[in-house]
Amino acid sequence: MDSRSDDPAPWRLLGPVRWQPAEVDVDLGPAKQRCVVAVLLMTPGHSVPVATLVDRVWGERAPRTSNPIAPYAARLRRLGGALGLLRFASGGYRIEVPADDVDVHRARRLVTAAREAAGDEGAVTLLRRALAGWEPVALAGLTGAWAARVRETLQRERLDLIAEAAEAEVRLGRPEAVVDQLRTVAAEHPTTERLTAVLMRALHDSGRVAEALECYARLRSAVADEFGSEPGAAVRDLHVELLRRNRRPGAGPGVPDAAGPAQLPSDVGAFTGREDELFRLDEALADDRPVVLSGTAGVGKTALAVHWAHRVRDRFPGGQLFVNLAGFGPDEAVVPPEEALRGFLEALGVPGSQVPRELPDRSALFRTLVAGRRLLIILDNARDADQVRPLLPGGPGSVVVITSRDPLLSLVALETARPLAVGLLDPAAARALLSRRLGAARVNAEPEAVRRLTAACAHLPIALAIVAAHAASRPDLPLAALAGQLGTGDGLDLLDGHDASSNVRVVFSWSYRTLTPAAARLFRLLGLHPGPEVTENAATSLAGAGAGPQLDELVRAHILAPTPTGRYELHDLLRAYAGELAGADEPAPDRRDALHRLLDHYLHGACIAMRLNHTPSPLTPPPPQPGVVVDEIADDAAALSWLMANDPVLTALIRRAGPAGFDGHVWRLVRARDHFAVRRGRWNDLLELDDLGLHAARRTGDRTAEAQLLRSLARAHLMRDHHDEARRHALTAAGVFRELGDRTGEAQTHHFLADVHGRMGEQRTALDHARASLRLYEAGDDPVGTARALNAAGWCHAVLGEHGLAVDHCERALALFRAAGDRDGEAATQGSLGYAREHSGDPAAAIGHYERAARLCREIGERFFLADTLTHLGDCHSARGDASAARAAWSEARDIFAELRV
């Protein structure tokens, strides 16, 4: 026990900063003066350098004098007493006072002593003494970043100390003594989990269990609102512990009666993941509402329900009932509720001869028998709510868990069932499942093959289990070979465990057969969509008519999953199954018409986005087919979002459309996404897709499209440093444009050739092409094209060291771009001006241009040029001696280049 004086420490930091000698309470003057004292008292008896003091007192607004602390120190010394011990030595100041004279250091010493006392009565006393005088706001009245940081640290320290003192009181059997204080503090800090945890324990130990559970509910809501997440594992585990302690009166000792039914199937030996779902099932123990586990075919709903049931079966002394209702299986196998009830009644001791004949009578007898008993009832694979309702107990006591591919919204609405959606495994859980079944050594030896395997299985548990079974039966087979077989397009053939319940096609078919004809047709047609997500407009275009009701039905069947962005997700295995059905059941002309409508939908959307993104030579596609719904895209930002969301689909459709005979769509889609792909630095797929587009344009005989795609292909080669190929394709394009009399196309190509020769180090030739481009644009009265050529010429002059000419050309270009509202061109020109200013010896002016270029790049989604601009910006900051700003710019540029793999 610490026996030193309980007199208040004369120096106060845990509240307003003051000096309290016995005879007087001294106001330490203006805030800056008090901040000087506070900084020194955080390390009493130790010197603080003047530079450190200045930074902590003034931050970035430090006075321009060599020692702005000196006048404050002089005034403080005149206050006398201990302040007379303020000393200057070795370039810094210190106050010669004992640490125990400062309240924060005294409090910390008392806490250390309390922890050494290890939980006895003396420890509680020491903790209470440490808290005495510690106000909610430390360093009150002080401003600035340092004071804010220290204040936040001391506030966290105070809250931990309050919780620690309360925990000690609870351990000593005095929970009621801390409840009121903890309620107040927890209300002020609703996301501080340790405070809520000790309050929950105190309330529980005081017999106020419901209040303890309410505390957790408030914490969970506050954490979700503030951070968008769940509370930490420690407080979640405490909540479950309290739920499990909260047994009902008369529930028995917590073990099943010997005579009670025990119908649970065996637990899944390699069960993996699902921590959040298990936690939410644990929460269901607190009330009597049924729980509906819903999810797509093969996602592991039954495994989850059975695994959880084994974990908690000791909570149900009345026993466990289980029935597979076969709601999604062969139609003739569906178990009617009266048959399920017969099984339950016989398990509960009713002789078969005494089981009532009619469903209402069986249901009534079942409710009578389970009243007052605590049973765990698993209703597996339910078709609909009507199949389930007769099997529900009529009163409290038992817990019912229902699994279904349908969300059973009627049960949620009328019986207040708890809905719990079971989704696909995340990649880590999918890998863990394979590790549990195949051994960690085999999985860890082939990490890339495992990634490919889990992705090919769409992270679907049943598919992973079948693949694991194949791998386990062939320990000599490399996992890479198995992944290769799954990736050949015949993956569904491999996902066959040789019986109906372990054949992925069969399991999927049980969901498919429950669909209405319209929903079944839409599902088949979705096999033509490359994914990963589809919008209602795209689905409507596929079907040729409104698809909203059918999408809703597919969601209810857990075939589609709605996303937070309003789209619908169909995992890869279901899409492959849909594609097989489309090939088998959908007439070829209907499939072709649906694909045509889908291509039109995306082509028209891409062309609108292309125009809004100020793409040179925007494209006007042919009119869409009847039944196509074109997306509405309001502005530049919406256009960028549309392209980012749909680019994987555009890429896949370009590859698919050619073999299907839609060459016109191929080259138009390539043109429509080309400028976006350049902005995002997607050079590898540009080479492939521009080449596909060029050949498609040649097959259609469209010479203008051929020339444009030759230039696009040249640009893709240039960005991969294939200079000769870039120049060859560009010169061919220029020749075609000249033959066609297309001055704009020829001008754009000379502009591009200026870039090619510039990268090859041939600056004078580059300038010649820029001037040729400028002449053609001016002759065609094209202000935006003129601006682009002016910027190109300005850049060439800058690289040649002709900075005056560079600035003149670029400023003329900038005015034209601004008049046209062309942010893309403005960004490029700001970059050129920055380069010219930088290399003329004016890094300060260059920084302004580079920063404006970077801002514009972020607005329009341009990534490669942003990274290049940030590199130059860092160089300019470095030249001016600002190492911190230089590192920040270079670091961001490096991250973007890594993202683009450039």
Short mmCIF file of C-alpha atoms in Angstrom, two decimals, residues 654-838:
data_model
loop_
_atom_site.label_atom_id
_atom_site.label_comp_id
_atom_site.label_asym_id
_atom_site.label_seq_id
_atom_site.Cartn_x
_atom_site.Cartn_y
_atom_site.Cartn_z
CA ILE A 654 -15.26 -7.89 -76.91
CA ARG A 655 -13.60 -11.31 -76.70
CA ARG A 656 -16.95 -13.12 -77.07
CA ALA A 657 -18.60 -11.03 -79.80
CA GLY A 658 -16.15 -11.84 -82.61
CA PRO A 659 -16.58 -15.63 -82.57
CA ALA A 660 -20.36 -15.06 -82.34
CA GLY A 661 -20.28 -13.02 -85.59
CA PHE A 662 -20.75 -9.50 -84.15
CA ASP A 663 -17.68 -7.82 -85.69
CA GLY A 664 -19.31 -4.38 -85.73
CA HIS A 665 -19.83 -4.57 -81.99
CA VAL A 666 -16.25 -5.74 -81.48
CA TRP A 667 -14.53 -2.73 -83.01
CA ARG A 668 -17.07 -0.24 -81.65
CA LEU A 669 -16.73 -1.59 -78.09
CA VAL A 670 -12.94 -1.46 -78.42
CA ARG A 671 -13.12 2.16 -79.56
CA ALA A 672 -15.62 3.06 -76.84
CA ARG A 673 -13.46 1.79 -73.93
CA ASP A 674 -10.10 2.69 -75.45
CA HIS A 675 -9.65 6.15 -73.91
CA PHE A 676 -10.77 4.90 -70.50
CA ALA A 677 -8.31 1.99 -70.69
CA VAL A 678 -5.48 4.41 -71.49
CA ARG A 679 -6.39 6.55 -68.47
CA ARG A 680 -6.31 3.49 -66.23
CA GLY A 681 -3.00 2.24 -67.66
CA ARG A 682 -4.39 -1.08 -68.91
CA TRP A 683 -1.73 -1.54 -71.58
CA ASN A 684 -1.64 -5.34 -71.71
CA ASP A 685 -5.32 -5.85 -72.52
CA LEU A 686 -5.16 -2.81 -74.85
CA LEU A 687 -2.68 -4.64 -77.08
CA GLU A 688 -4.94 -7.69 -77.27
CA LEU A 689 -8.26 -5.88 -77.63
CA ASP A 690 -7.06 -3.21 -80.08
CA ASP A 691 -5.74 -6.02 -82.27
CA LEU A 692 -9.13 -7.79 -82.07
CA GLY A 693 -10.85 -4.52 -82.94
CA LEU A 694 -8.54 -3.87 -85.91
CA HIS A 695 -9.20 -7.28 -87.43
CA ALA A 696 -12.95 -6.92 -86.85
CA ALA A 697 -12.94 -3.49 -88.55
CA ARG A 698 -11.07 -4.94 -91.54
CA ARG A 699 -13.59 -7.80 -91.78
CA THR A 700 -16.45 -5.27 -91.91
CA GLY A 701 -14.59 -3.15 -94.48
CA ASP A 702 -14.88 0.05 -92.41
CA ARG A 703 -11.73 2.00 -93.39
CA THR A 704 -12.27 4.83 -90.89
CA ALA A 705 -12.57 2.35 -88.04
CA GLU A 706 -9.47 0.56 -89.37
CA ALA A 707 -7.44 3.78 -89.28
CA GLN A 708 -8.64 4.70 -85.80
CA LEU A 709 -7.82 1.26 -84.44
CA LEU A 710 -4.41 1.29 -86.12
CA ARG A 711 -3.69 4.48 -84.17
CA SER A 712 -5.06 2.92 -80.95
CA LEU A 713 -2.92 -0.15 -81.44
CA ALA A 714 0.08 2.10 -82.06
CA ARG A 715 -0.54 3.83 -78.73
CA ALA A 716 -0.77 0.49 -76.91
CA HIS A 717 2.60 -0.52 -78.41
CA LEU A 718 4.10 2.84 -77.47
CA MET A 719 3.11 2.45 -73.82
CA ARG A 720 4.87 -0.93 -73.81
CA ASP A 721 7.98 0.75 -75.32
CA HIS A 722 7.53 -0.99 -78.68
CA HIS A 723 8.59 2.13 -80.58
CA ASP A 724 9.05 0.66 -84.03
CA GLU A 725 5.65 -1.07 -83.97
CA ALA A 726 4.03 2.12 -82.70
CA ARG A 727 5.54 4.24 -85.48
CA ARG A 728 4.70 1.66 -88.17
CA HIS A 729 1.02 1.39 -87.15
CA ALA A 730 0.70 5.18 -86.77
CA LEU A 731 2.18 5.91 -90.20
CA THR A 732 -0.18 3.37 -91.75
CA ALA A 733 -3.09 5.05 -89.94
CA ALA A 734 -2.02 8.50 -91.18
CA GLY A 735 -1.95 7.17 -94.75
CA VAL A 736 -5.47 5.73 -94.48
CA PHE A 737 -6.82 8.99 -93.01
CA ARG A 738 -5.17 10.93 -95.85
CA GLU A 739 -6.77 8.61 -98.46
CA LEU A 740 -10.15 9.15 -96.82
CA GLY A 741 -9.70 12.94 -96.73
CA ASP A 742 -10.18 12.84 -92.94
CA ARG A 743 -8.20 15.90 -91.77
CA THR A 744 -9.14 15.43 -88.11
CA GLY A 745 -8.02 11.80 -88.08
CA GLU A 746 -4.78 12.73 -89.85
CA ALA A 747 -4.19 15.57 -87.39
CA GLN A 748 -4.74 13.29 -84.41
CA THR A 749 -2.29 10.80 -85.86
CA HIS A 750 0.42 13.45 -86.40
CA HIS A 751 -0.16 14.49 -82.79
CA PHE A 752 0.42 10.89 -81.75
CA LEU A 753 3.53 10.60 -83.96
CA ALA A 754 4.94 13.63 -82.15
CA ASP A 755 4.66 11.60 -78.95
CA VAL A 756 6.28 8.54 -80.58
CA HIS A 757 9.30 10.45 -81.88
CA GLY A 758 9.61 12.34 -78.61
CA ARG A 759 9.89 9.08 -76.70
CA MET A 760 12.48 7.92 -79.22
CA GLY A 761 14.55 11.05 -78.49
CA GLU A 762 13.91 12.57 -81.90
CA GLN A 763 12.58 15.94 -80.64
CA ARG A 764 12.90 17.94 -83.85
CA THR A 765 10.98 15.29 -85.78
CA ALA A 766 8.44 15.24 -82.99
CA LEU A 767 8.06 19.04 -83.27
CA ASP A 768 7.54 18.71 -87.04
CA HIS A 769 4.64 16.29 -86.45
CA ALA A 770 3.15 18.57 -83.79
CA ARG A 771 3.25 21.52 -86.22
CA ALA A 772 1.69 19.37 -88.96
CA SER A 773 -1.08 18.46 -86.55
CA LEU A 774 -1.55 22.14 -85.63
CA ARG A 775 -1.89 23.18 -89.29
CA LEU A 776 -4.52 20.53 -89.96
CA TYR A 777 -6.55 21.41 -86.84
CA GLU A 778 -6.44 25.14 -87.60
CA ALA A 779 -7.50 24.52 -91.19
CA GLY A 780 -10.44 22.52 -89.92
CA ASP A 781 -11.41 25.24 -87.39
CA ASP A 782 -11.15 22.74 -84.51
CA PRO A 783 -10.37 24.66 -81.27
CA VAL A 784 -9.95 21.59 -79.05
CA GLY A 785 -7.74 19.87 -81.61
CA THR A 786 -5.79 23.10 -82.01
CA ALA A 787 -5.29 23.16 -78.26
CA ARG A 788 -3.97 19.60 -78.25
CA ALA A 789 -1.50 20.38 -81.02
CA LEU A 790 -0.37 23.57 -79.27
CA ASN A 791 0.29 21.60 -76.11
CA ALA A 792 2.21 18.96 -78.07
CA ALA A 793 4.35 21.64 -79.71
CA GLY A 794 4.85 23.34 -76.36
CA TRP A 795 6.04 20.09 -74.83
CA CYS A 796 8.54 19.58 -77.67
CA HIS A 797 9.88 23.12 -77.17
CA ALA A 798 10.22 22.45 -73.42
CA VAL A 799 12.19 19.24 -73.98
CA LEU A 800 14.42 21.11 -76.46
CA GLY A 801 15.12 23.73 -73.77
CA GLU A 802 13.13 26.47 -75.56
CA HIS A 803 11.15 27.32 -72.45
CA GLY A 804 9.77 30.68 -73.60
CA LEU A 805 8.23 29.12 -76.70
CA ALA A 806 6.97 26.21 -74.59
CA VAL A 807 5.16 28.49 -72.15
CA ASP A 808 3.68 30.58 -74.98
CA HIS A 809 2.27 27.54 -76.81
CA CYS A 810 0.95 25.92 -73.63
CA GLU A 811 -0.76 29.04 -72.30
CA ARG A 812 -2.59 29.42 -75.62
CA ALA A 813 -3.60 25.76 -75.38
CA LEU A 814 -4.77 26.19 -71.78
CA ALA A 815 -7.11 29.04 -72.71
CA LEU A 816 -8.72 26.95 -75.46
CA PHE A 817 -9.13 23.89 -73.22
CA ARG A 818 -10.73 25.96 -70.47
CA ALA A 819 -13.13 27.56 -72.94
CA ALA A 820 -14.16 24.09 -74.11
CA GLY A 821 -14.42 22.64 -70.58
CA ASP A 822 -11.94 19.92 -71.52
CA ARG A 823 -10.38 18.88 -68.19
CA ASP A 824 -8.39 16.08 -69.80
CA GLY A 825 -6.58 18.52 -72.09
CA GLU A 826 -6.22 21.07 -69.29
CA ALA A 827 -4.54 18.46 -67.08
CA ALA A 828 -2.06 17.53 -69.82
CA THR A 829 -1.25 21.19 -70.50
CA GLN A 830 -0.76 21.99 -66.81
CA GLY A 831 1.74 19.13 -66.78
CA SER A 832 3.57 20.57 -69.79
CA LEU A 833 3.72 24.02 -68.17
CA GLY A 834 5.02 22.44 -64.99
CA TYR A 835 7.78 20.71 -66.93
CA ALA A 836 8.73 23.92 -68.70
CA ARG A 837 8.84 25.91 -65.44
CA GLU A 838 10.73 23.16 -63.65
#
